């Protein structure tokens, strides 16, 4: 729950959130989806909200896109209040969500995009021109005359991006935009986001995701969110350094007489252990030895290298291990993204999850959610995407 | 895994267009022209969605066959019960049922737009967060459905005249009254439709049947196929407060001057209160104007409140399934 809030400035912040709280009055007890969030995003930033399902990411994005009112607190987009100055905000922002099959199936891609250009107030001719430009930019030239209902999931998401860019937004809200896409389509979406952002300096992006690699790749700064609170905020490197209290190296040696214990006795060594493979088979069949080494700081490495020479070992490879955002998350929350919440968390997660993606997300119209023929596309998609990113 | 076409970072569409960029003037709207653009775009969208010309059979069944069948059922019932109905009774029933298909399309249109766009197409939230006038968009979509309903009503009337011997003389039509009551009537239908749309904004996907249920209730009290005088007095009073009652009466008066009245007559509350056999054209227009205005103001207030509540509760993008 922190952010950069400067008291005096001439240019308004792209996003200025102060004390936002959002409570859903559901039975059996109200659920706090956002619990006093403060956030400041500068114009031109690529900002990520990273958190597990039900963390409150989408609730925040819905408030910022004027789709939902906050229970308490204020939020401003380029100085405009999300509760009272919605028209101004809507002219300079746009949004795209992932994991949904949205669109008027009977219309062609071109027709649908033109309709939205009209909703954004573009003169008709400008609207057609803008649609043609964007269709080319997102790589949908061959599908312009195709009905929306016939598009693949990836093509539909490209069309959604074209819709989202129609009004040349100052700030683009992306709510899990790669959810449900296969590897290739997800990569194309990430490339598109980066290309759009790079095309004009000053464009701002707020991305929510629960894919750590995606956040790490795209974002200038990241807020890690869980249970409606911002737990940490900073650049990906800053966040990683928070959990990197020691310098961790992996050494590959030609031999190690005396085993890892010989290393533990060296000055500056916090811990030393043989890599898992070497432990399992005792290194009998291996010609090299791999050791995971934690030092008090990088400066201790010189002493270790010198001491290894004294032990008759030659270093074949040395790699410094960096913590991942997942390490940061586990450190902050005490559990990974895929781990179960505690029982007390379930209600909040369910409410946030419903708010995040709609209670029936992924369901097939006309079929019940408990119908065995209905696939939970959301879960499938998440697994595919997680695998793709890995 | 699909093969995705490459993204072109140099594509013109990714740069700012001439009218775009970081110009604070872009945060200001143009007022009425924006509202008009929202409305006309929604009408066009609605027409493409509702008049699904790619499936003419479906379109014919819903827009023509259904209202026509309803009118024929009523005429045949009337003939069987009365042992051969007089032509003026046929006119009464055919006009009423034709207009009712119009009402049904109209009052359903806006509510179904909310439900379809929110839960089926999942586009309501994207329309809502655009700078378009949401009310104008909702009305625009409803107008398209009213247009489809009007076609069904016109065909039903034409078949009534040609095949059911409904006495119809074009030279006797009171055009000023017809135009006036149709204008006010469509306004009233849209008001009721807006009210139902406001209700459906708060409810689940299954509530698509609410508009039909409401139209059915109004059918009973609006003198569509039988005069109000056959109803209990409290129900008659309810009917007299409904703009649709006066609209149907006005259309009948304009198309068939001197024909049967659904409002007045022996045993009717109207005759009891006013001492006259039936309302004249001026009274019909005035009461239609008054009740229509009340319905419109009430519907606007309820819609605004519903919009606010939906935004407060996060209902604008909910997908409740069924």
XYZ file of C-alpha atoms in Angstrom:
712
model
C 0.000 0.000 0.000
C 2.330 2.616 -1.156
C 2.840 4.798 -4.145
C 4.390 7.922 -5.452
C 2.066 10.761 -4.510
C 3.686 14.086 -5.058
C 2.014 17.002 -3.267
C 2.768 19.600 -5.939
C 2.922 18.952 -9.639
C 1.764 20.587 -12.833
C 0.879 17.489 -14.817
C -1.748 15.239 -13.288
C -0.920 11.642 -12.584
C -2.194 9.113 -15.065
C -3.696 7.214 -12.133
C -4.089 8.699 -8.700
C -5.814 6.366 -6.255
C -6.183 7.313 -2.617
C -7.698 5.161 0.060
C -9.887 3.176 -2.292
C -12.010 0.638 -0.518
C -14.583 -1.540 -2.182
C -16.987 -3.699 -0.251
C -19.463 -6.090 -1.872
C -22.555 -6.530 0.208
C -23.085 -10.214 -0.331
C -24.436 -12.881 1.956
C -23.562 -14.264 4.425
C -21.221 -11.362 5.152
C -19.886 -8.351 3.235
C -16.707 -8.975 1.311
C -13.897 -6.462 1.196
C -12.510 -6.590 -2.323
C -10.221 -3.570 -1.994
C -9.012 -2.512 1.383
C -7.562 0.975 1.320
C -5.481 1.028 -1.840
C -3.206 3.977 -2.630
C -1.558 4.085 -6.004
C 0.155 6.643 -8.200
C 1.030 5.902 -11.807
C 2.944 8.432 -13.854
C 1.987 9.230 -17.453
C 3.999 7.009 -19.762
C 4.396 4.172 -17.292
C 3.680 0.549 -18.015
C 2.256 -0.460 -14.683
C 1.336 -3.959 -13.635
C -1.033 -5.262 -10.994
C 0.094 -8.746 -10.186
C -1.877 -11.025 -7.997
C -3.752 -14.315 -7.806
C -7.399 -14.771 -8.752
C -9.616 -12.850 -6.388
C -6.870 -10.471 -5.291
C -8.902 -7.407 -6.288
C -7.077 -6.525 -9.507
C -10.134 -6.457 -11.706
C -12.212 -4.684 -9.096
C -9.648 -1.886 -9.155
C -9.573 -1.788 -12.942
C -13.369 -1.660 -13.043
C -13.350 1.324 -10.732
C -10.700 3.072 -12.799
C -12.601 2.444 -16.033
C -15.813 3.944 -14.534
C -17.620 0.620 -14.556
C -17.886 0.352 -10.793
C -18.131 2.852 -7.962
C -15.733 2.716 -5.035
C -17.215 2.336 -1.551
C -14.682 4.779 -0.107
C -11.774 6.855 -1.311
C -11.028 8.707 -4.504
C -9.554 7.741 -7.832
C -8.535 10.065 -10.625
C -7.447 9.428 -14.191
C -5.378 12.320 -15.529
C -7.008 14.467 -12.872
C -10.605 13.436 -13.627
C -12.611 11.837 -10.856
C -13.859 8.344 -11.733
C -17.132 8.859 -9.900
C -18.097 12.286 -11.223
C -16.193 12.999 -14.432
C -16.813 9.795 -16.279
C -17.364 11.288 -19.744
C -13.999 13.019 -19.737
C -12.241 9.851 -18.659
C -14.031 7.691 -21.201
C -12.832 9.876 -24.069
C -9.156 9.301 -23.232
C -9.060 5.753 -21.956
C -10.003 2.356 -23.223
C -9.959 -1.194 -21.971
C -9.613 -4.772 -23.123
C -10.301 -7.816 -21.013
C -9.158 -11.345 -21.645
C -10.788 -14.696 -21.152
C -14.110 -13.790 -22.695
C -15.790 -14.308 -26.037
C -17.205 -10.852 -26.543
C -18.507 -9.389 -29.774
C -21.578 -9.130 -31.961
C -21.250 -12.393 -33.849
C -23.482 -11.378 -36.725
C -21.418 -8.316 -37.648
C -18.227 -8.408 -39.650
C -14.980 -7.333 -37.990
C -15.022 -4.083 -39.940
C -18.660 -3.335 -39.120
C -18.200 -3.959 -35.437
C -15.136 -1.759 -35.211
C -16.808 1.007 -37.161
C -19.827 0.869 -34.812
C -17.504 1.487 -31.907
C -15.713 4.276 -33.720
C -19.116 5.944 -33.846
C -19.681 5.389 -30.145
C -16.373 7.185 -29.650
C -17.685 10.095 -31.678
C -15.474 9.781 -34.748
C -16.921 11.192 -37.955
C -17.997 8.342 -40.196
C -15.156 8.656 -42.749
C -12.530 9.039 -40.012
C -14.033 6.003 -38.374
C -13.611 3.817 -41.469
C -10.041 5.078 -41.960
C -9.157 4.413 -38.353
C -10.673 0.929 -38.530
C -8.661 0.068 -41.646
C -5.447 1.319 -40.057
C -6.008 -0.646 -36.889
C -7.074 -3.802 -38.671
C -3.757 -3.688 -40.489
C -1.854 -2.933 -37.279
C -3.286 -5.921 -35.456
C -2.869 -8.240 -38.439
C -6.521 -8.844 -39.232
C -6.580 -7.638 -42.845
C -7.746 -10.996 -44.105
C -10.597 -11.180 -41.604
C -12.166 -7.746 -42.127
C -15.166 -9.098 -44.003
C -15.446 -12.130 -41.767
C -18.185 -12.392 -39.189
C -17.064 -11.971 -35.609
C -18.641 -15.329 -34.716
C -16.202 -17.104 -37.042
C -13.012 -15.657 -35.533
C -10.620 -17.750 -33.490
C -10.012 -16.730 -29.879
C -6.725 -15.097 -30.804
C -8.251 -13.225 -33.736
C -11.100 -12.054 -31.554
C -8.651 -10.689 -29.031
C -6.815 -8.851 -31.799
C -10.133 -7.357 -32.824
C -10.743 -6.350 -29.208
C -7.396 -4.606 -29.208
C -8.311 -2.778 -32.392
C -11.529 -1.672 -30.669
C -9.572 -0.602 -27.624
C -7.240 1.554 -29.700
C -9.945 3.248 -31.787
C -9.994 6.418 -29.717
C -6.195 6.656 -29.416
C -6.374 6.331 -25.628
C -3.968 8.099 -23.315
C -4.296 5.214 -20.919
C -5.045 1.622 -21.831
C -6.448 -0.742 -19.207
C -5.701 -4.365 -19.901
C -7.386 -6.903 -17.693
C -5.578 -10.206 -18.099
C -5.431 -9.707 -21.867
C -3.652 -12.978 -22.641
C -6.009 -15.130 -20.611
C -7.300 -17.986 -22.717
C -4.877 -17.476 -25.595
C -2.448 -20.053 -26.870
C 1.289 -19.397 -26.791
C 1.524 -17.817 -30.193
C -1.529 -15.630 -29.764
C -0.423 -14.499 -26.298
C 2.983 -13.557 -27.640
C 1.377 -11.581 -30.455
C -0.752 -9.710 -27.934
C 2.284 -8.818 -25.831
C 4.121 -7.623 -28.932
C 1.140 -5.531 -29.906
C 0.947 -3.893 -26.489
C 4.645 -3.056 -26.518
C 4.514 -1.774 -30.104
C 1.543 0.471 -29.349
C 3.172 1.822 -26.205
C 6.472 2.472 -27.956
C 4.843 4.185 -30.948
C 4.001 7.342 -28.969
C 5.885 8.347 -25.816
C 3.644 9.161 -22.903
C 1.081 6.440 -23.416
C 0.195 4.718 -20.174
C -0.770 1.092 -19.651
C -2.260 -0.544 -16.596
C -2.041 -4.305 -16.917
C -3.537 -6.819 -14.542
C -2.204 -10.305 -14.751
C -1.449 -13.314 -12.663
C 1.304 -14.402 -15.028
C 4.517 -13.361 -13.341
C 6.670 -13.704 -16.435
C 4.291 -11.473 -18.352
C 4.456 -8.776 -15.689
C 8.229 -9.110 -15.506
C 8.579 -8.791 -19.283
C 6.218 -5.875 -19.839
C 6.015 -3.663 -16.789
C 8.086 -0.712 -15.635
C 6.645 -1.054 -12.155
C 4.556 -3.697 -10.515
C 2.236 -3.726 -7.542
C 1.727 -7.112 -5.958
C -1.845 -7.368 -4.784
C -3.531 -9.872 -2.556
C -6.772 -9.774 -0.599
C -7.476 -6.225 -1.717
C -4.189 -4.776 -0.538
C -1.022 -3.742 -2.289
C 1.680 -5.768 -0.585
C 4.660 -4.389 -2.475
C 5.327 -1.926 -5.225
C 8.392 -1.217 -7.317
C 10.279 -2.101 -10.458
C 10.683 -5.811 -11.071
C 14.339 -5.546 -10.024
C 13.461 -3.646 -6.847
C 10.906 -6.241 -5.917
C 13.320 -9.068 -6.487
C 15.981 -7.372 -4.396
C 13.544 -7.272 -1.524
C 13.817 -11.027 -1.166
C 17.475 -11.287 -2.108
C 19.117 -11.019 1.289
C 22.055 -13.166 0.211
C 24.073 -13.583 -2.964
C 23.237 -16.949 -4.466
C 25.503 -18.672 -6.968
C 25.562 -21.999 -8.697
C 29.032 -23.401 -9.216
C 30.016 -26.232 -11.497
C 33.301 -27.777 -10.361
C 35.441 -30.575 -11.749
C 35.724 -32.069 -8.256
C 35.053 -31.148 -4.674
C 37.052 -32.998 -2.082
C 35.387 -32.870 1.325
C 31.950 -32.145 -0.207
C 29.807 -29.126 0.530
C 30.931 -29.149 4.148
C 34.343 -27.954 2.996
C 32.708 -24.862 1.510
C 30.546 -24.123 4.535
C 33.665 -23.568 6.614
C 34.852 -20.751 4.338
C 34.437 -17.120 5.463
C 31.352 -15.336 4.014
C 29.552 -18.571 3.117
C 26.050 -18.721 4.527
C 25.187 -22.095 3.100
C 26.448 -24.570 0.562
C 24.728 -27.632 -0.801
C 25.185 -30.025 -3.642
C 22.659 -29.632 -6.406
C 19.727 -32.037 -6.236
C 21.081 -34.427 -8.891
C 24.390 -34.726 -7.186
C 22.725 -35.456 -3.871
C 20.473 -38.119 -5.348
C 23.068 -40.226 -7.044
C 26.026 -39.191 -4.956
C 27.636 -37.870 -8.055
C 28.940 -41.342 -8.816
C 28.243 -41.229 -12.524
C 29.013 -37.546 -12.953
C 32.256 -36.026 -14.002
C 31.402 -32.635 -12.489
C 29.904 -31.396 -9.261
C 27.247 -28.664 -9.007
C 26.970 -26.671 -5.803
C 24.413 -24.095 -4.702
C 26.199 -21.480 -2.692
C 24.735 -18.629 -0.626
C 27.146 -15.867 0.377
C 26.690 -12.900 2.705
C 27.339 -10.663 -0.315
C 28.992 -10.684 -3.723
C 32.318 -9.632 -2.172
C 32.706 -12.990 -0.455
C 32.943 -14.739 -3.824
C 36.628 -13.886 -4.314
C 37.596 -15.660 -1.116
C 35.581 -18.727 -2.094
C 37.162 -18.880 -5.540
C 40.639 -18.655 -4.006
C 39.829 -21.317 -1.426
C 38.508 -23.692 -4.116
C 41.896 -23.459 -5.841
C 43.479 -24.476 -2.575
C 41.139 -27.486 -2.402
C 42.254 -28.587 -5.853
C 38.924 -27.755 -7.523
C 38.579 -25.980 -10.848
C 35.514 -23.869 -11.573
C 33.926 -24.935 -14.858
C 30.909 -22.612 -14.668
C 29.567 -19.984 -12.332
C 26.076 -18.513 -12.503
C 24.455 -16.007 -10.205
C 20.866 -16.921 -9.312
C 18.285 -14.122 -9.402
C 15.053 -14.418 -7.477
C 11.868 -14.441 -9.549
C 8.713 -12.476 -8.970
C 7.224 -15.704 -7.736
C 9.853 -15.758 -4.987
C 8.784 -12.226 -4.145
C 5.156 -13.218 -4.024
C 5.789 -16.285 -1.890
C 7.894 -14.192 0.445
C 5.168 -11.565 0.784
C 2.092 -13.728 0.894
C 3.436 -16.941 2.288
C 2.003 -18.997 -0.575
C 2.305 -19.348 -4.315
C -0.288 -18.292 -6.888
C -1.492 -21.808 -7.388
C -1.786 -22.633 -3.703
C -5.092 -22.735 -1.909
C -6.210 -19.863 0.265
C -7.189 -20.446 3.833
C -10.853 -21.128 4.497
C -11.398 -17.577 5.635
C -10.088 -16.334 2.333
C -12.493 -18.264 0.199
C -15.411 -15.886 0.536
C -13.338 -12.893 -0.406
C -11.732 -14.753 -3.267
C -15.092 -15.865 -4.566
C -16.514 -12.376 -4.421
C -13.489 -10.845 -6.042
C -13.345 -13.605 -8.574
C -16.973 -13.025 -9.478
C -16.348 -9.338 -9.665
C -13.146 -9.874 -11.557
C -14.391 -11.972 -14.376
C -18.128 -12.330 -14.024
C -19.723 -15.235 -12.248
C -20.425 -17.116 -15.430
C -17.158 -16.478 -17.117
C -16.212 -19.237 -19.456
C -19.669 -20.735 -19.509
C -21.426 -21.566 -22.709
C -24.713 -19.659 -23.204
C -27.600 -22.013 -22.966
C -25.763 -24.609 -20.905
C -25.559 -24.799 -17.167
C -22.229 -24.342 -15.459
C -22.537 -27.728 -13.827
C -23.233 -29.395 -17.137
C -20.522 -31.993 -17.741
C -20.358 -30.843 -21.345
C -19.295 -27.382 -20.292
C -15.569 -26.905 -20.145
C -14.159 -24.408 -17.706
C -12.238 -22.623 -20.403
C -10.831 -20.197 -17.893
C -8.930 -22.803 -15.940
C -7.819 -24.565 -19.086
C -6.647 -21.331 -20.536
C -4.742 -20.375 -17.421
C -2.921 -23.665 -17.387
C -2.048 -23.399 -21.071
C -0.786 -19.891 -20.661
C 1.207 -20.660 -17.550
C 2.821 -23.479 -19.428
C 3.523 -21.233 -22.372
C 5.200 -18.645 -20.214
C 7.262 -21.248 -18.405
C -1.363 -23.756 -31.498
C -2.371 -21.334 -34.238
C 0.031 -19.489 -36.484
C -0.471 -15.852 -35.723
C 0.267 -13.101 -38.223
C 3.070 -10.853 -37.048
C 2.451 -7.517 -35.403
C 3.839 -4.612 -37.394
C 5.333 -2.057 -35.006
C 5.519 0.498 -37.836
C 1.834 0.216 -38.746
C 0.086 3.572 -39.075
C -2.677 2.448 -36.758
C -0.335 2.351 -33.790
C 0.639 5.996 -34.153
C -1.718 8.772 -33.067
C -4.164 9.898 -35.750
C -4.483 13.592 -36.620
C -7.391 14.064 -34.271
C -5.733 12.062 -31.472
C -2.783 12.605 -29.160
C -2.505 14.294 -25.803
C -4.759 17.263 -26.418
C -6.846 18.231 -23.378
C -9.586 19.395 -25.755
C -10.254 15.741 -26.459
C -11.738 15.324 -23.009
C -14.596 17.643 -23.950
C -17.567 16.318 -25.866
C -19.656 18.010 -28.534
C -22.991 17.665 -26.780
C -26.003 17.001 -28.931
C -24.123 15.800 -32.037
C -22.518 13.101 -29.893
C -25.904 12.029 -28.541
C -27.333 11.950 -32.064
C -24.390 9.885 -33.308
C -24.803 7.427 -30.427
C -28.501 7.095 -31.198
C -28.195 6.620 -34.951
C -25.349 4.141 -34.542
C -27.411 2.170 -32.047
C -30.395 2.177 -34.406
C -28.170 0.809 -37.153
C -26.646 -1.764 -34.844
C -30.090 -2.717 -33.566
C -31.477 -3.084 -37.056
C -28.641 -5.403 -38.040
C -29.085 -7.412 -34.868
C -32.890 -7.598 -34.773
C -33.754 -7.854 -38.445
C -31.546 -10.845 -38.991
C -31.974 -10.963 -42.748
C -29.589 -13.870 -42.979
C -32.268 -15.992 -41.369
C -35.457 -14.836 -43.128
C -37.500 -17.763 -41.849
C -36.795 -16.825 -38.247
C -37.449 -13.187 -39.000
C -40.771 -14.011 -40.690
C -41.929 -16.223 -37.839
C -41.251 -13.652 -35.138
C -42.172 -10.515 -36.993
C -45.106 -11.562 -39.145
C -46.387 -15.064 -38.485
C -46.604 -14.734 -34.709
C -48.720 -11.544 -34.571
C -50.791 -12.686 -37.509
C -51.537 -16.009 -35.867
C -52.491 -14.241 -32.647
C -54.950 -12.007 -34.515
C -56.470 -14.931 -36.406
C -56.914 -16.940 -33.202
C -58.788 -14.054 -31.622
C -60.983 -13.480 -34.686
C -61.875 -17.156 -34.925
C -62.622 -17.298 -31.193
C -64.833 -14.257 -31.550
C -66.679 -15.795 -34.481
C -67.206 -19.076 -32.665
C -68.389 -17.464 -29.431
C -70.650 -14.863 -31.014
C -71.850 -17.049 -33.882
C -70.498 -14.776 -36.583
C -68.968 -11.513 -35.449
C -69.972 -8.193 -36.910
C -67.325 -6.483 -39.071
C -66.866 -3.706 -36.494
C -65.975 -6.308 -33.834
C -63.466 -7.812 -36.229
C -61.962 -4.377 -36.766
C -61.799 -3.926 -32.997
C -59.941 -7.192 -32.502
C -57.671 -6.980 -35.549
C -56.541 -3.428 -34.785
C -55.986 -4.275 -31.132
C -53.966 -7.390 -31.754
C -51.945 -5.780 -34.556
C -51.021 -2.901 -32.307
C -50.161 -5.324 -29.562
C -47.449 -7.004 -31.603
C -46.044 -3.533 -31.933
C -46.245 -3.045 -28.160
C -44.672 -6.411 -27.460
C -41.717 -5.693 -29.740
C -41.340 -2.240 -28.307
C -41.452 -2.977 -24.605
C -39.243 -6.051 -24.998
C -36.639 -4.394 -27.170
C -34.805 -2.301 -24.623
C -34.793 -4.921 -21.896
C -33.565 -7.605 -24.266
C -30.863 -5.260 -25.469
C -29.573 -4.952 -21.912
C -29.654 -8.697 -21.321
C -28.263 -9.702 -24.717
C -25.451 -7.187 -24.725
C -24.482 -7.931 -21.151
C -24.680 -11.700 -21.101
C -24.714 -13.005 -24.658
C -22.478 -10.619 -26.584
C -20.680 -9.323 -23.448
C -20.402 -5.931 -25.035
C -22.483 -3.869 -22.627
C -19.482 -2.905 -20.521
C -17.566 -1.744 -23.579
C -20.481 0.397 -24.707
C -20.900 1.679 -21.168
C -17.279 2.769 -20.809
C -17.316 4.487 -24.186
C -18.199 8.188 -24.178
C -21.463 7.459 -26.002
C -24.719 8.451 -24.344
C -25.832 5.188 -22.781
C -29.505 6.151 -22.728
C -29.363 7.134 -26.407
C -27.769 3.795 -27.253
C -30.429 1.881 -25.343
C -33.202 3.857 -27.073
C -31.576 3.379 -30.454
C -31.522 -0.367 -30.063
C -35.183 -0.263 -28.962
C -36.242 1.792 -31.966
C -34.904 -0.888 -34.267
C -37.082 -3.463 -32.575
C -40.099 -1.180 -32.739
C -39.494 -0.910 -36.486
C -39.588 -4.668 -36.803
C -42.785 -4.750 -34.725
C -44.369 -2.072 -36.912
C -43.845 -4.238 -39.977
C -45.678 -7.113 -38.304
C -48.497 -4.797 -37.258
C -48.908 -3.373 -40.755
C -48.998 -6.845 -42.317
C -51.562 -8.033 -39.762
C -53.786 -5.032 -40.502
C -53.459 -5.565 -44.247
C -54.430 -9.221 -43.964
C -57.343 -8.246 -41.718
C -58.639 -5.883 -44.378
C -58.087 -8.193 -47.353
C -59.059 -11.566 -45.909
C -61.196 -10.867 -42.833
C -63.455 -8.202 -44.274
C -62.419 -5.546 -41.832
C -64.169 -2.407 -43.117
C -61.365 -0.051 -43.957
C -61.630 3.130 -46.007
C -58.443 5.098 -46.530
C -60.374 8.270 -47.297
C -61.951 8.176 -43.810
C -58.680 8.016 -41.890
C -58.181 10.965 -39.566
C -54.513 11.524 -40.371
C -53.768 14.322 -37.890
C -55.135 12.223 -35.037
C -53.362 9.122 -36.305
C -49.994 10.850 -36.542
C -50.440 12.510 -33.156
C -51.465 9.404 -31.241
C -48.844 7.258 -32.969
C -46.131 9.709 -31.989
C -47.292 9.892 -28.402
C -47.950 6.157 -28.315
C -44.460 5.228 -29.492
C -43.087 7.579 -26.850
C -45.184 5.835 -24.212
C -44.098 2.392 -25.406
C -40.468 3.466 -25.184
C -41.076 4.785 -21.677
C -42.510 1.465 -20.533
C -39.668 -0.309 -22.337
C -37.140 1.837 -20.521
C -38.766 0.975 -17.214
C -38.454 -2.732 -17.965
C -34.871 -2.276 -19.153
C -34.097 -0.621 -15.845
C -35.551 -3.603 -14.019
C -33.669 -6.104 -16.183
C -30.418 -4.273 -15.495
C -30.806 -5.485 -11.916
C -31.845 -9.022 -12.661
C -30.521 -12.239 -14.059
C -30.380 -13.494 -17.602
C -33.588 -15.455 -17.120
C -35.508 -12.191 -16.823
C -35.817 -11.940 -20.605
C -39.399 -13.106 -20.035
C -40.247 -10.151 -17.777
C -41.121 -7.807 -20.681
C -43.488 -10.355 -22.179
C -45.104 -10.831 -18.788
C -45.512 -7.075 -18.382
C -46.913 -6.738 -21.887
C -49.338 -9.539 -21.115
C -50.566 -7.709 -18.016
C -50.985 -4.492 -19.972
C -52.812 -6.426 -22.687
C -55.448 -7.289 -20.112
C -56.096 -3.757 -18.897
C -55.603 -1.709 -22.067
C -58.764 -2.573 -23.991
C -56.874 -4.351 -26.714
C -59.307 -7.143 -27.607
C -62.239 -6.424 -25.308
C -63.715 -3.251 -23.827
C -62.671 -2.164 -20.342
C -66.281 -2.296 -19.213
C -66.074 -6.083 -18.823
C -63.383 -5.648 -16.145
C -63.895 -4.936 -12.434
C -63.908 -1.213 -11.656
C -60.464 -1.128 -9.935
C -58.899 -2.821 -12.959
C -60.690 -0.385 -15.248
C -59.193 2.460 -13.224
C -55.765 0.937 -13.740
C -56.437 0.697 -17.446
C -57.450 4.358 -17.632
C -54.109 5.317 -16.075
C -52.194 3.402 -18.734
C -51.158 5.438 -21.778
C -51.444 2.374 -23.998
C -55.211 2.247 -23.410
C -55.590 5.753 -24.832
C -53.157 5.070 -27.639
C -55.063 1.994 -28.838
C -58.323 3.944 -28.518
C -56.850 6.836 -30.494
C -55.600 4.619 -33.305
C -58.980 2.909 -33.552
C -60.711 6.277 -33.677
C -58.355 7.522 -36.395
C -58.581 4.395 -38.558
C -62.250 3.572 -38.009
C -64.115 6.760 -37.082
C -67.382 5.965 -35.325
C -66.293 2.436 -34.474
C -66.484 0.661 -31.147
C -64.855 2.193 -28.088
C -62.859 0.176 -25.571
C -62.936 2.873 -22.921
C -66.535 4.028 -22.708
C -69.903 2.368 -23.006
C -72.457 0.899 -20.627
C -70.938 -0.362 -17.393
C -67.634 1.425 -17.954
C -65.940 3.502 -15.300
C -65.301 6.184 -17.889
C -68.974 6.634 -18.720
C -69.835 6.538 -15.055
C -67.344 9.322 -14.312
C -67.884 11.559 -17.341
C -71.435 10.782 -18.355
C -70.366 10.392 -21.982
C -70.456 7.300 -24.168
C -66.783 7.491 -25.049
C -63.838 9.846 -25.222
C -63.449 12.282 -28.098
C -60.278 12.836 -30.068
C -59.180 15.851 -28.035
C -59.599 14.027 -24.752
C -57.725 10.986 -26.058
C -54.786 13.144 -27.138
C -54.716 15.090 -23.880
C -54.934 12.066 -21.608
C -52.412 10.175 -23.741
C -50.081 13.141 -23.484
C -50.496 13.365 -19.716
C -50.184 9.654 -18.960
C -47.355 9.322 -21.474
C -45.459 12.192 -19.872
C -45.889 10.663 -16.427
C -44.703 7.296 -17.684
C -41.707 8.899 -19.402
C -40.634 10.912 -16.385
C -41.090 7.926 -14.107
C -39.166 5.647 -16.444
C -36.274 8.093 -16.769
C -36.048 8.439 -13.003
C -36.139 4.674 -12.489
C -33.559 4.107 -15.247
C -31.165 6.637 -13.756
C -31.564 5.040 -10.337
C -31.074 1.578 -11.817
C -27.984 2.725 -13.712
C -26.506 4.111 -10.519
C -27.334 0.969 -8.557
C -25.905 -1.281 -11.275
C -22.688 0.719 -11.210
C -22.613 0.567 -7.454
C -23.139 -3.178 -7.323
C -21.036 -4.152 -10.318
C -23.955 -5.457 -12.366
C -23.017 -3.932 -15.708
C -20.747 -6.769 -16.735
C -22.206 -9.612 -14.757
C -22.852 -12.864 -16.552
C -25.414 -14.802 -14.602
C -25.878 -17.684 -17.033
C -28.957 -19.801 -17.055
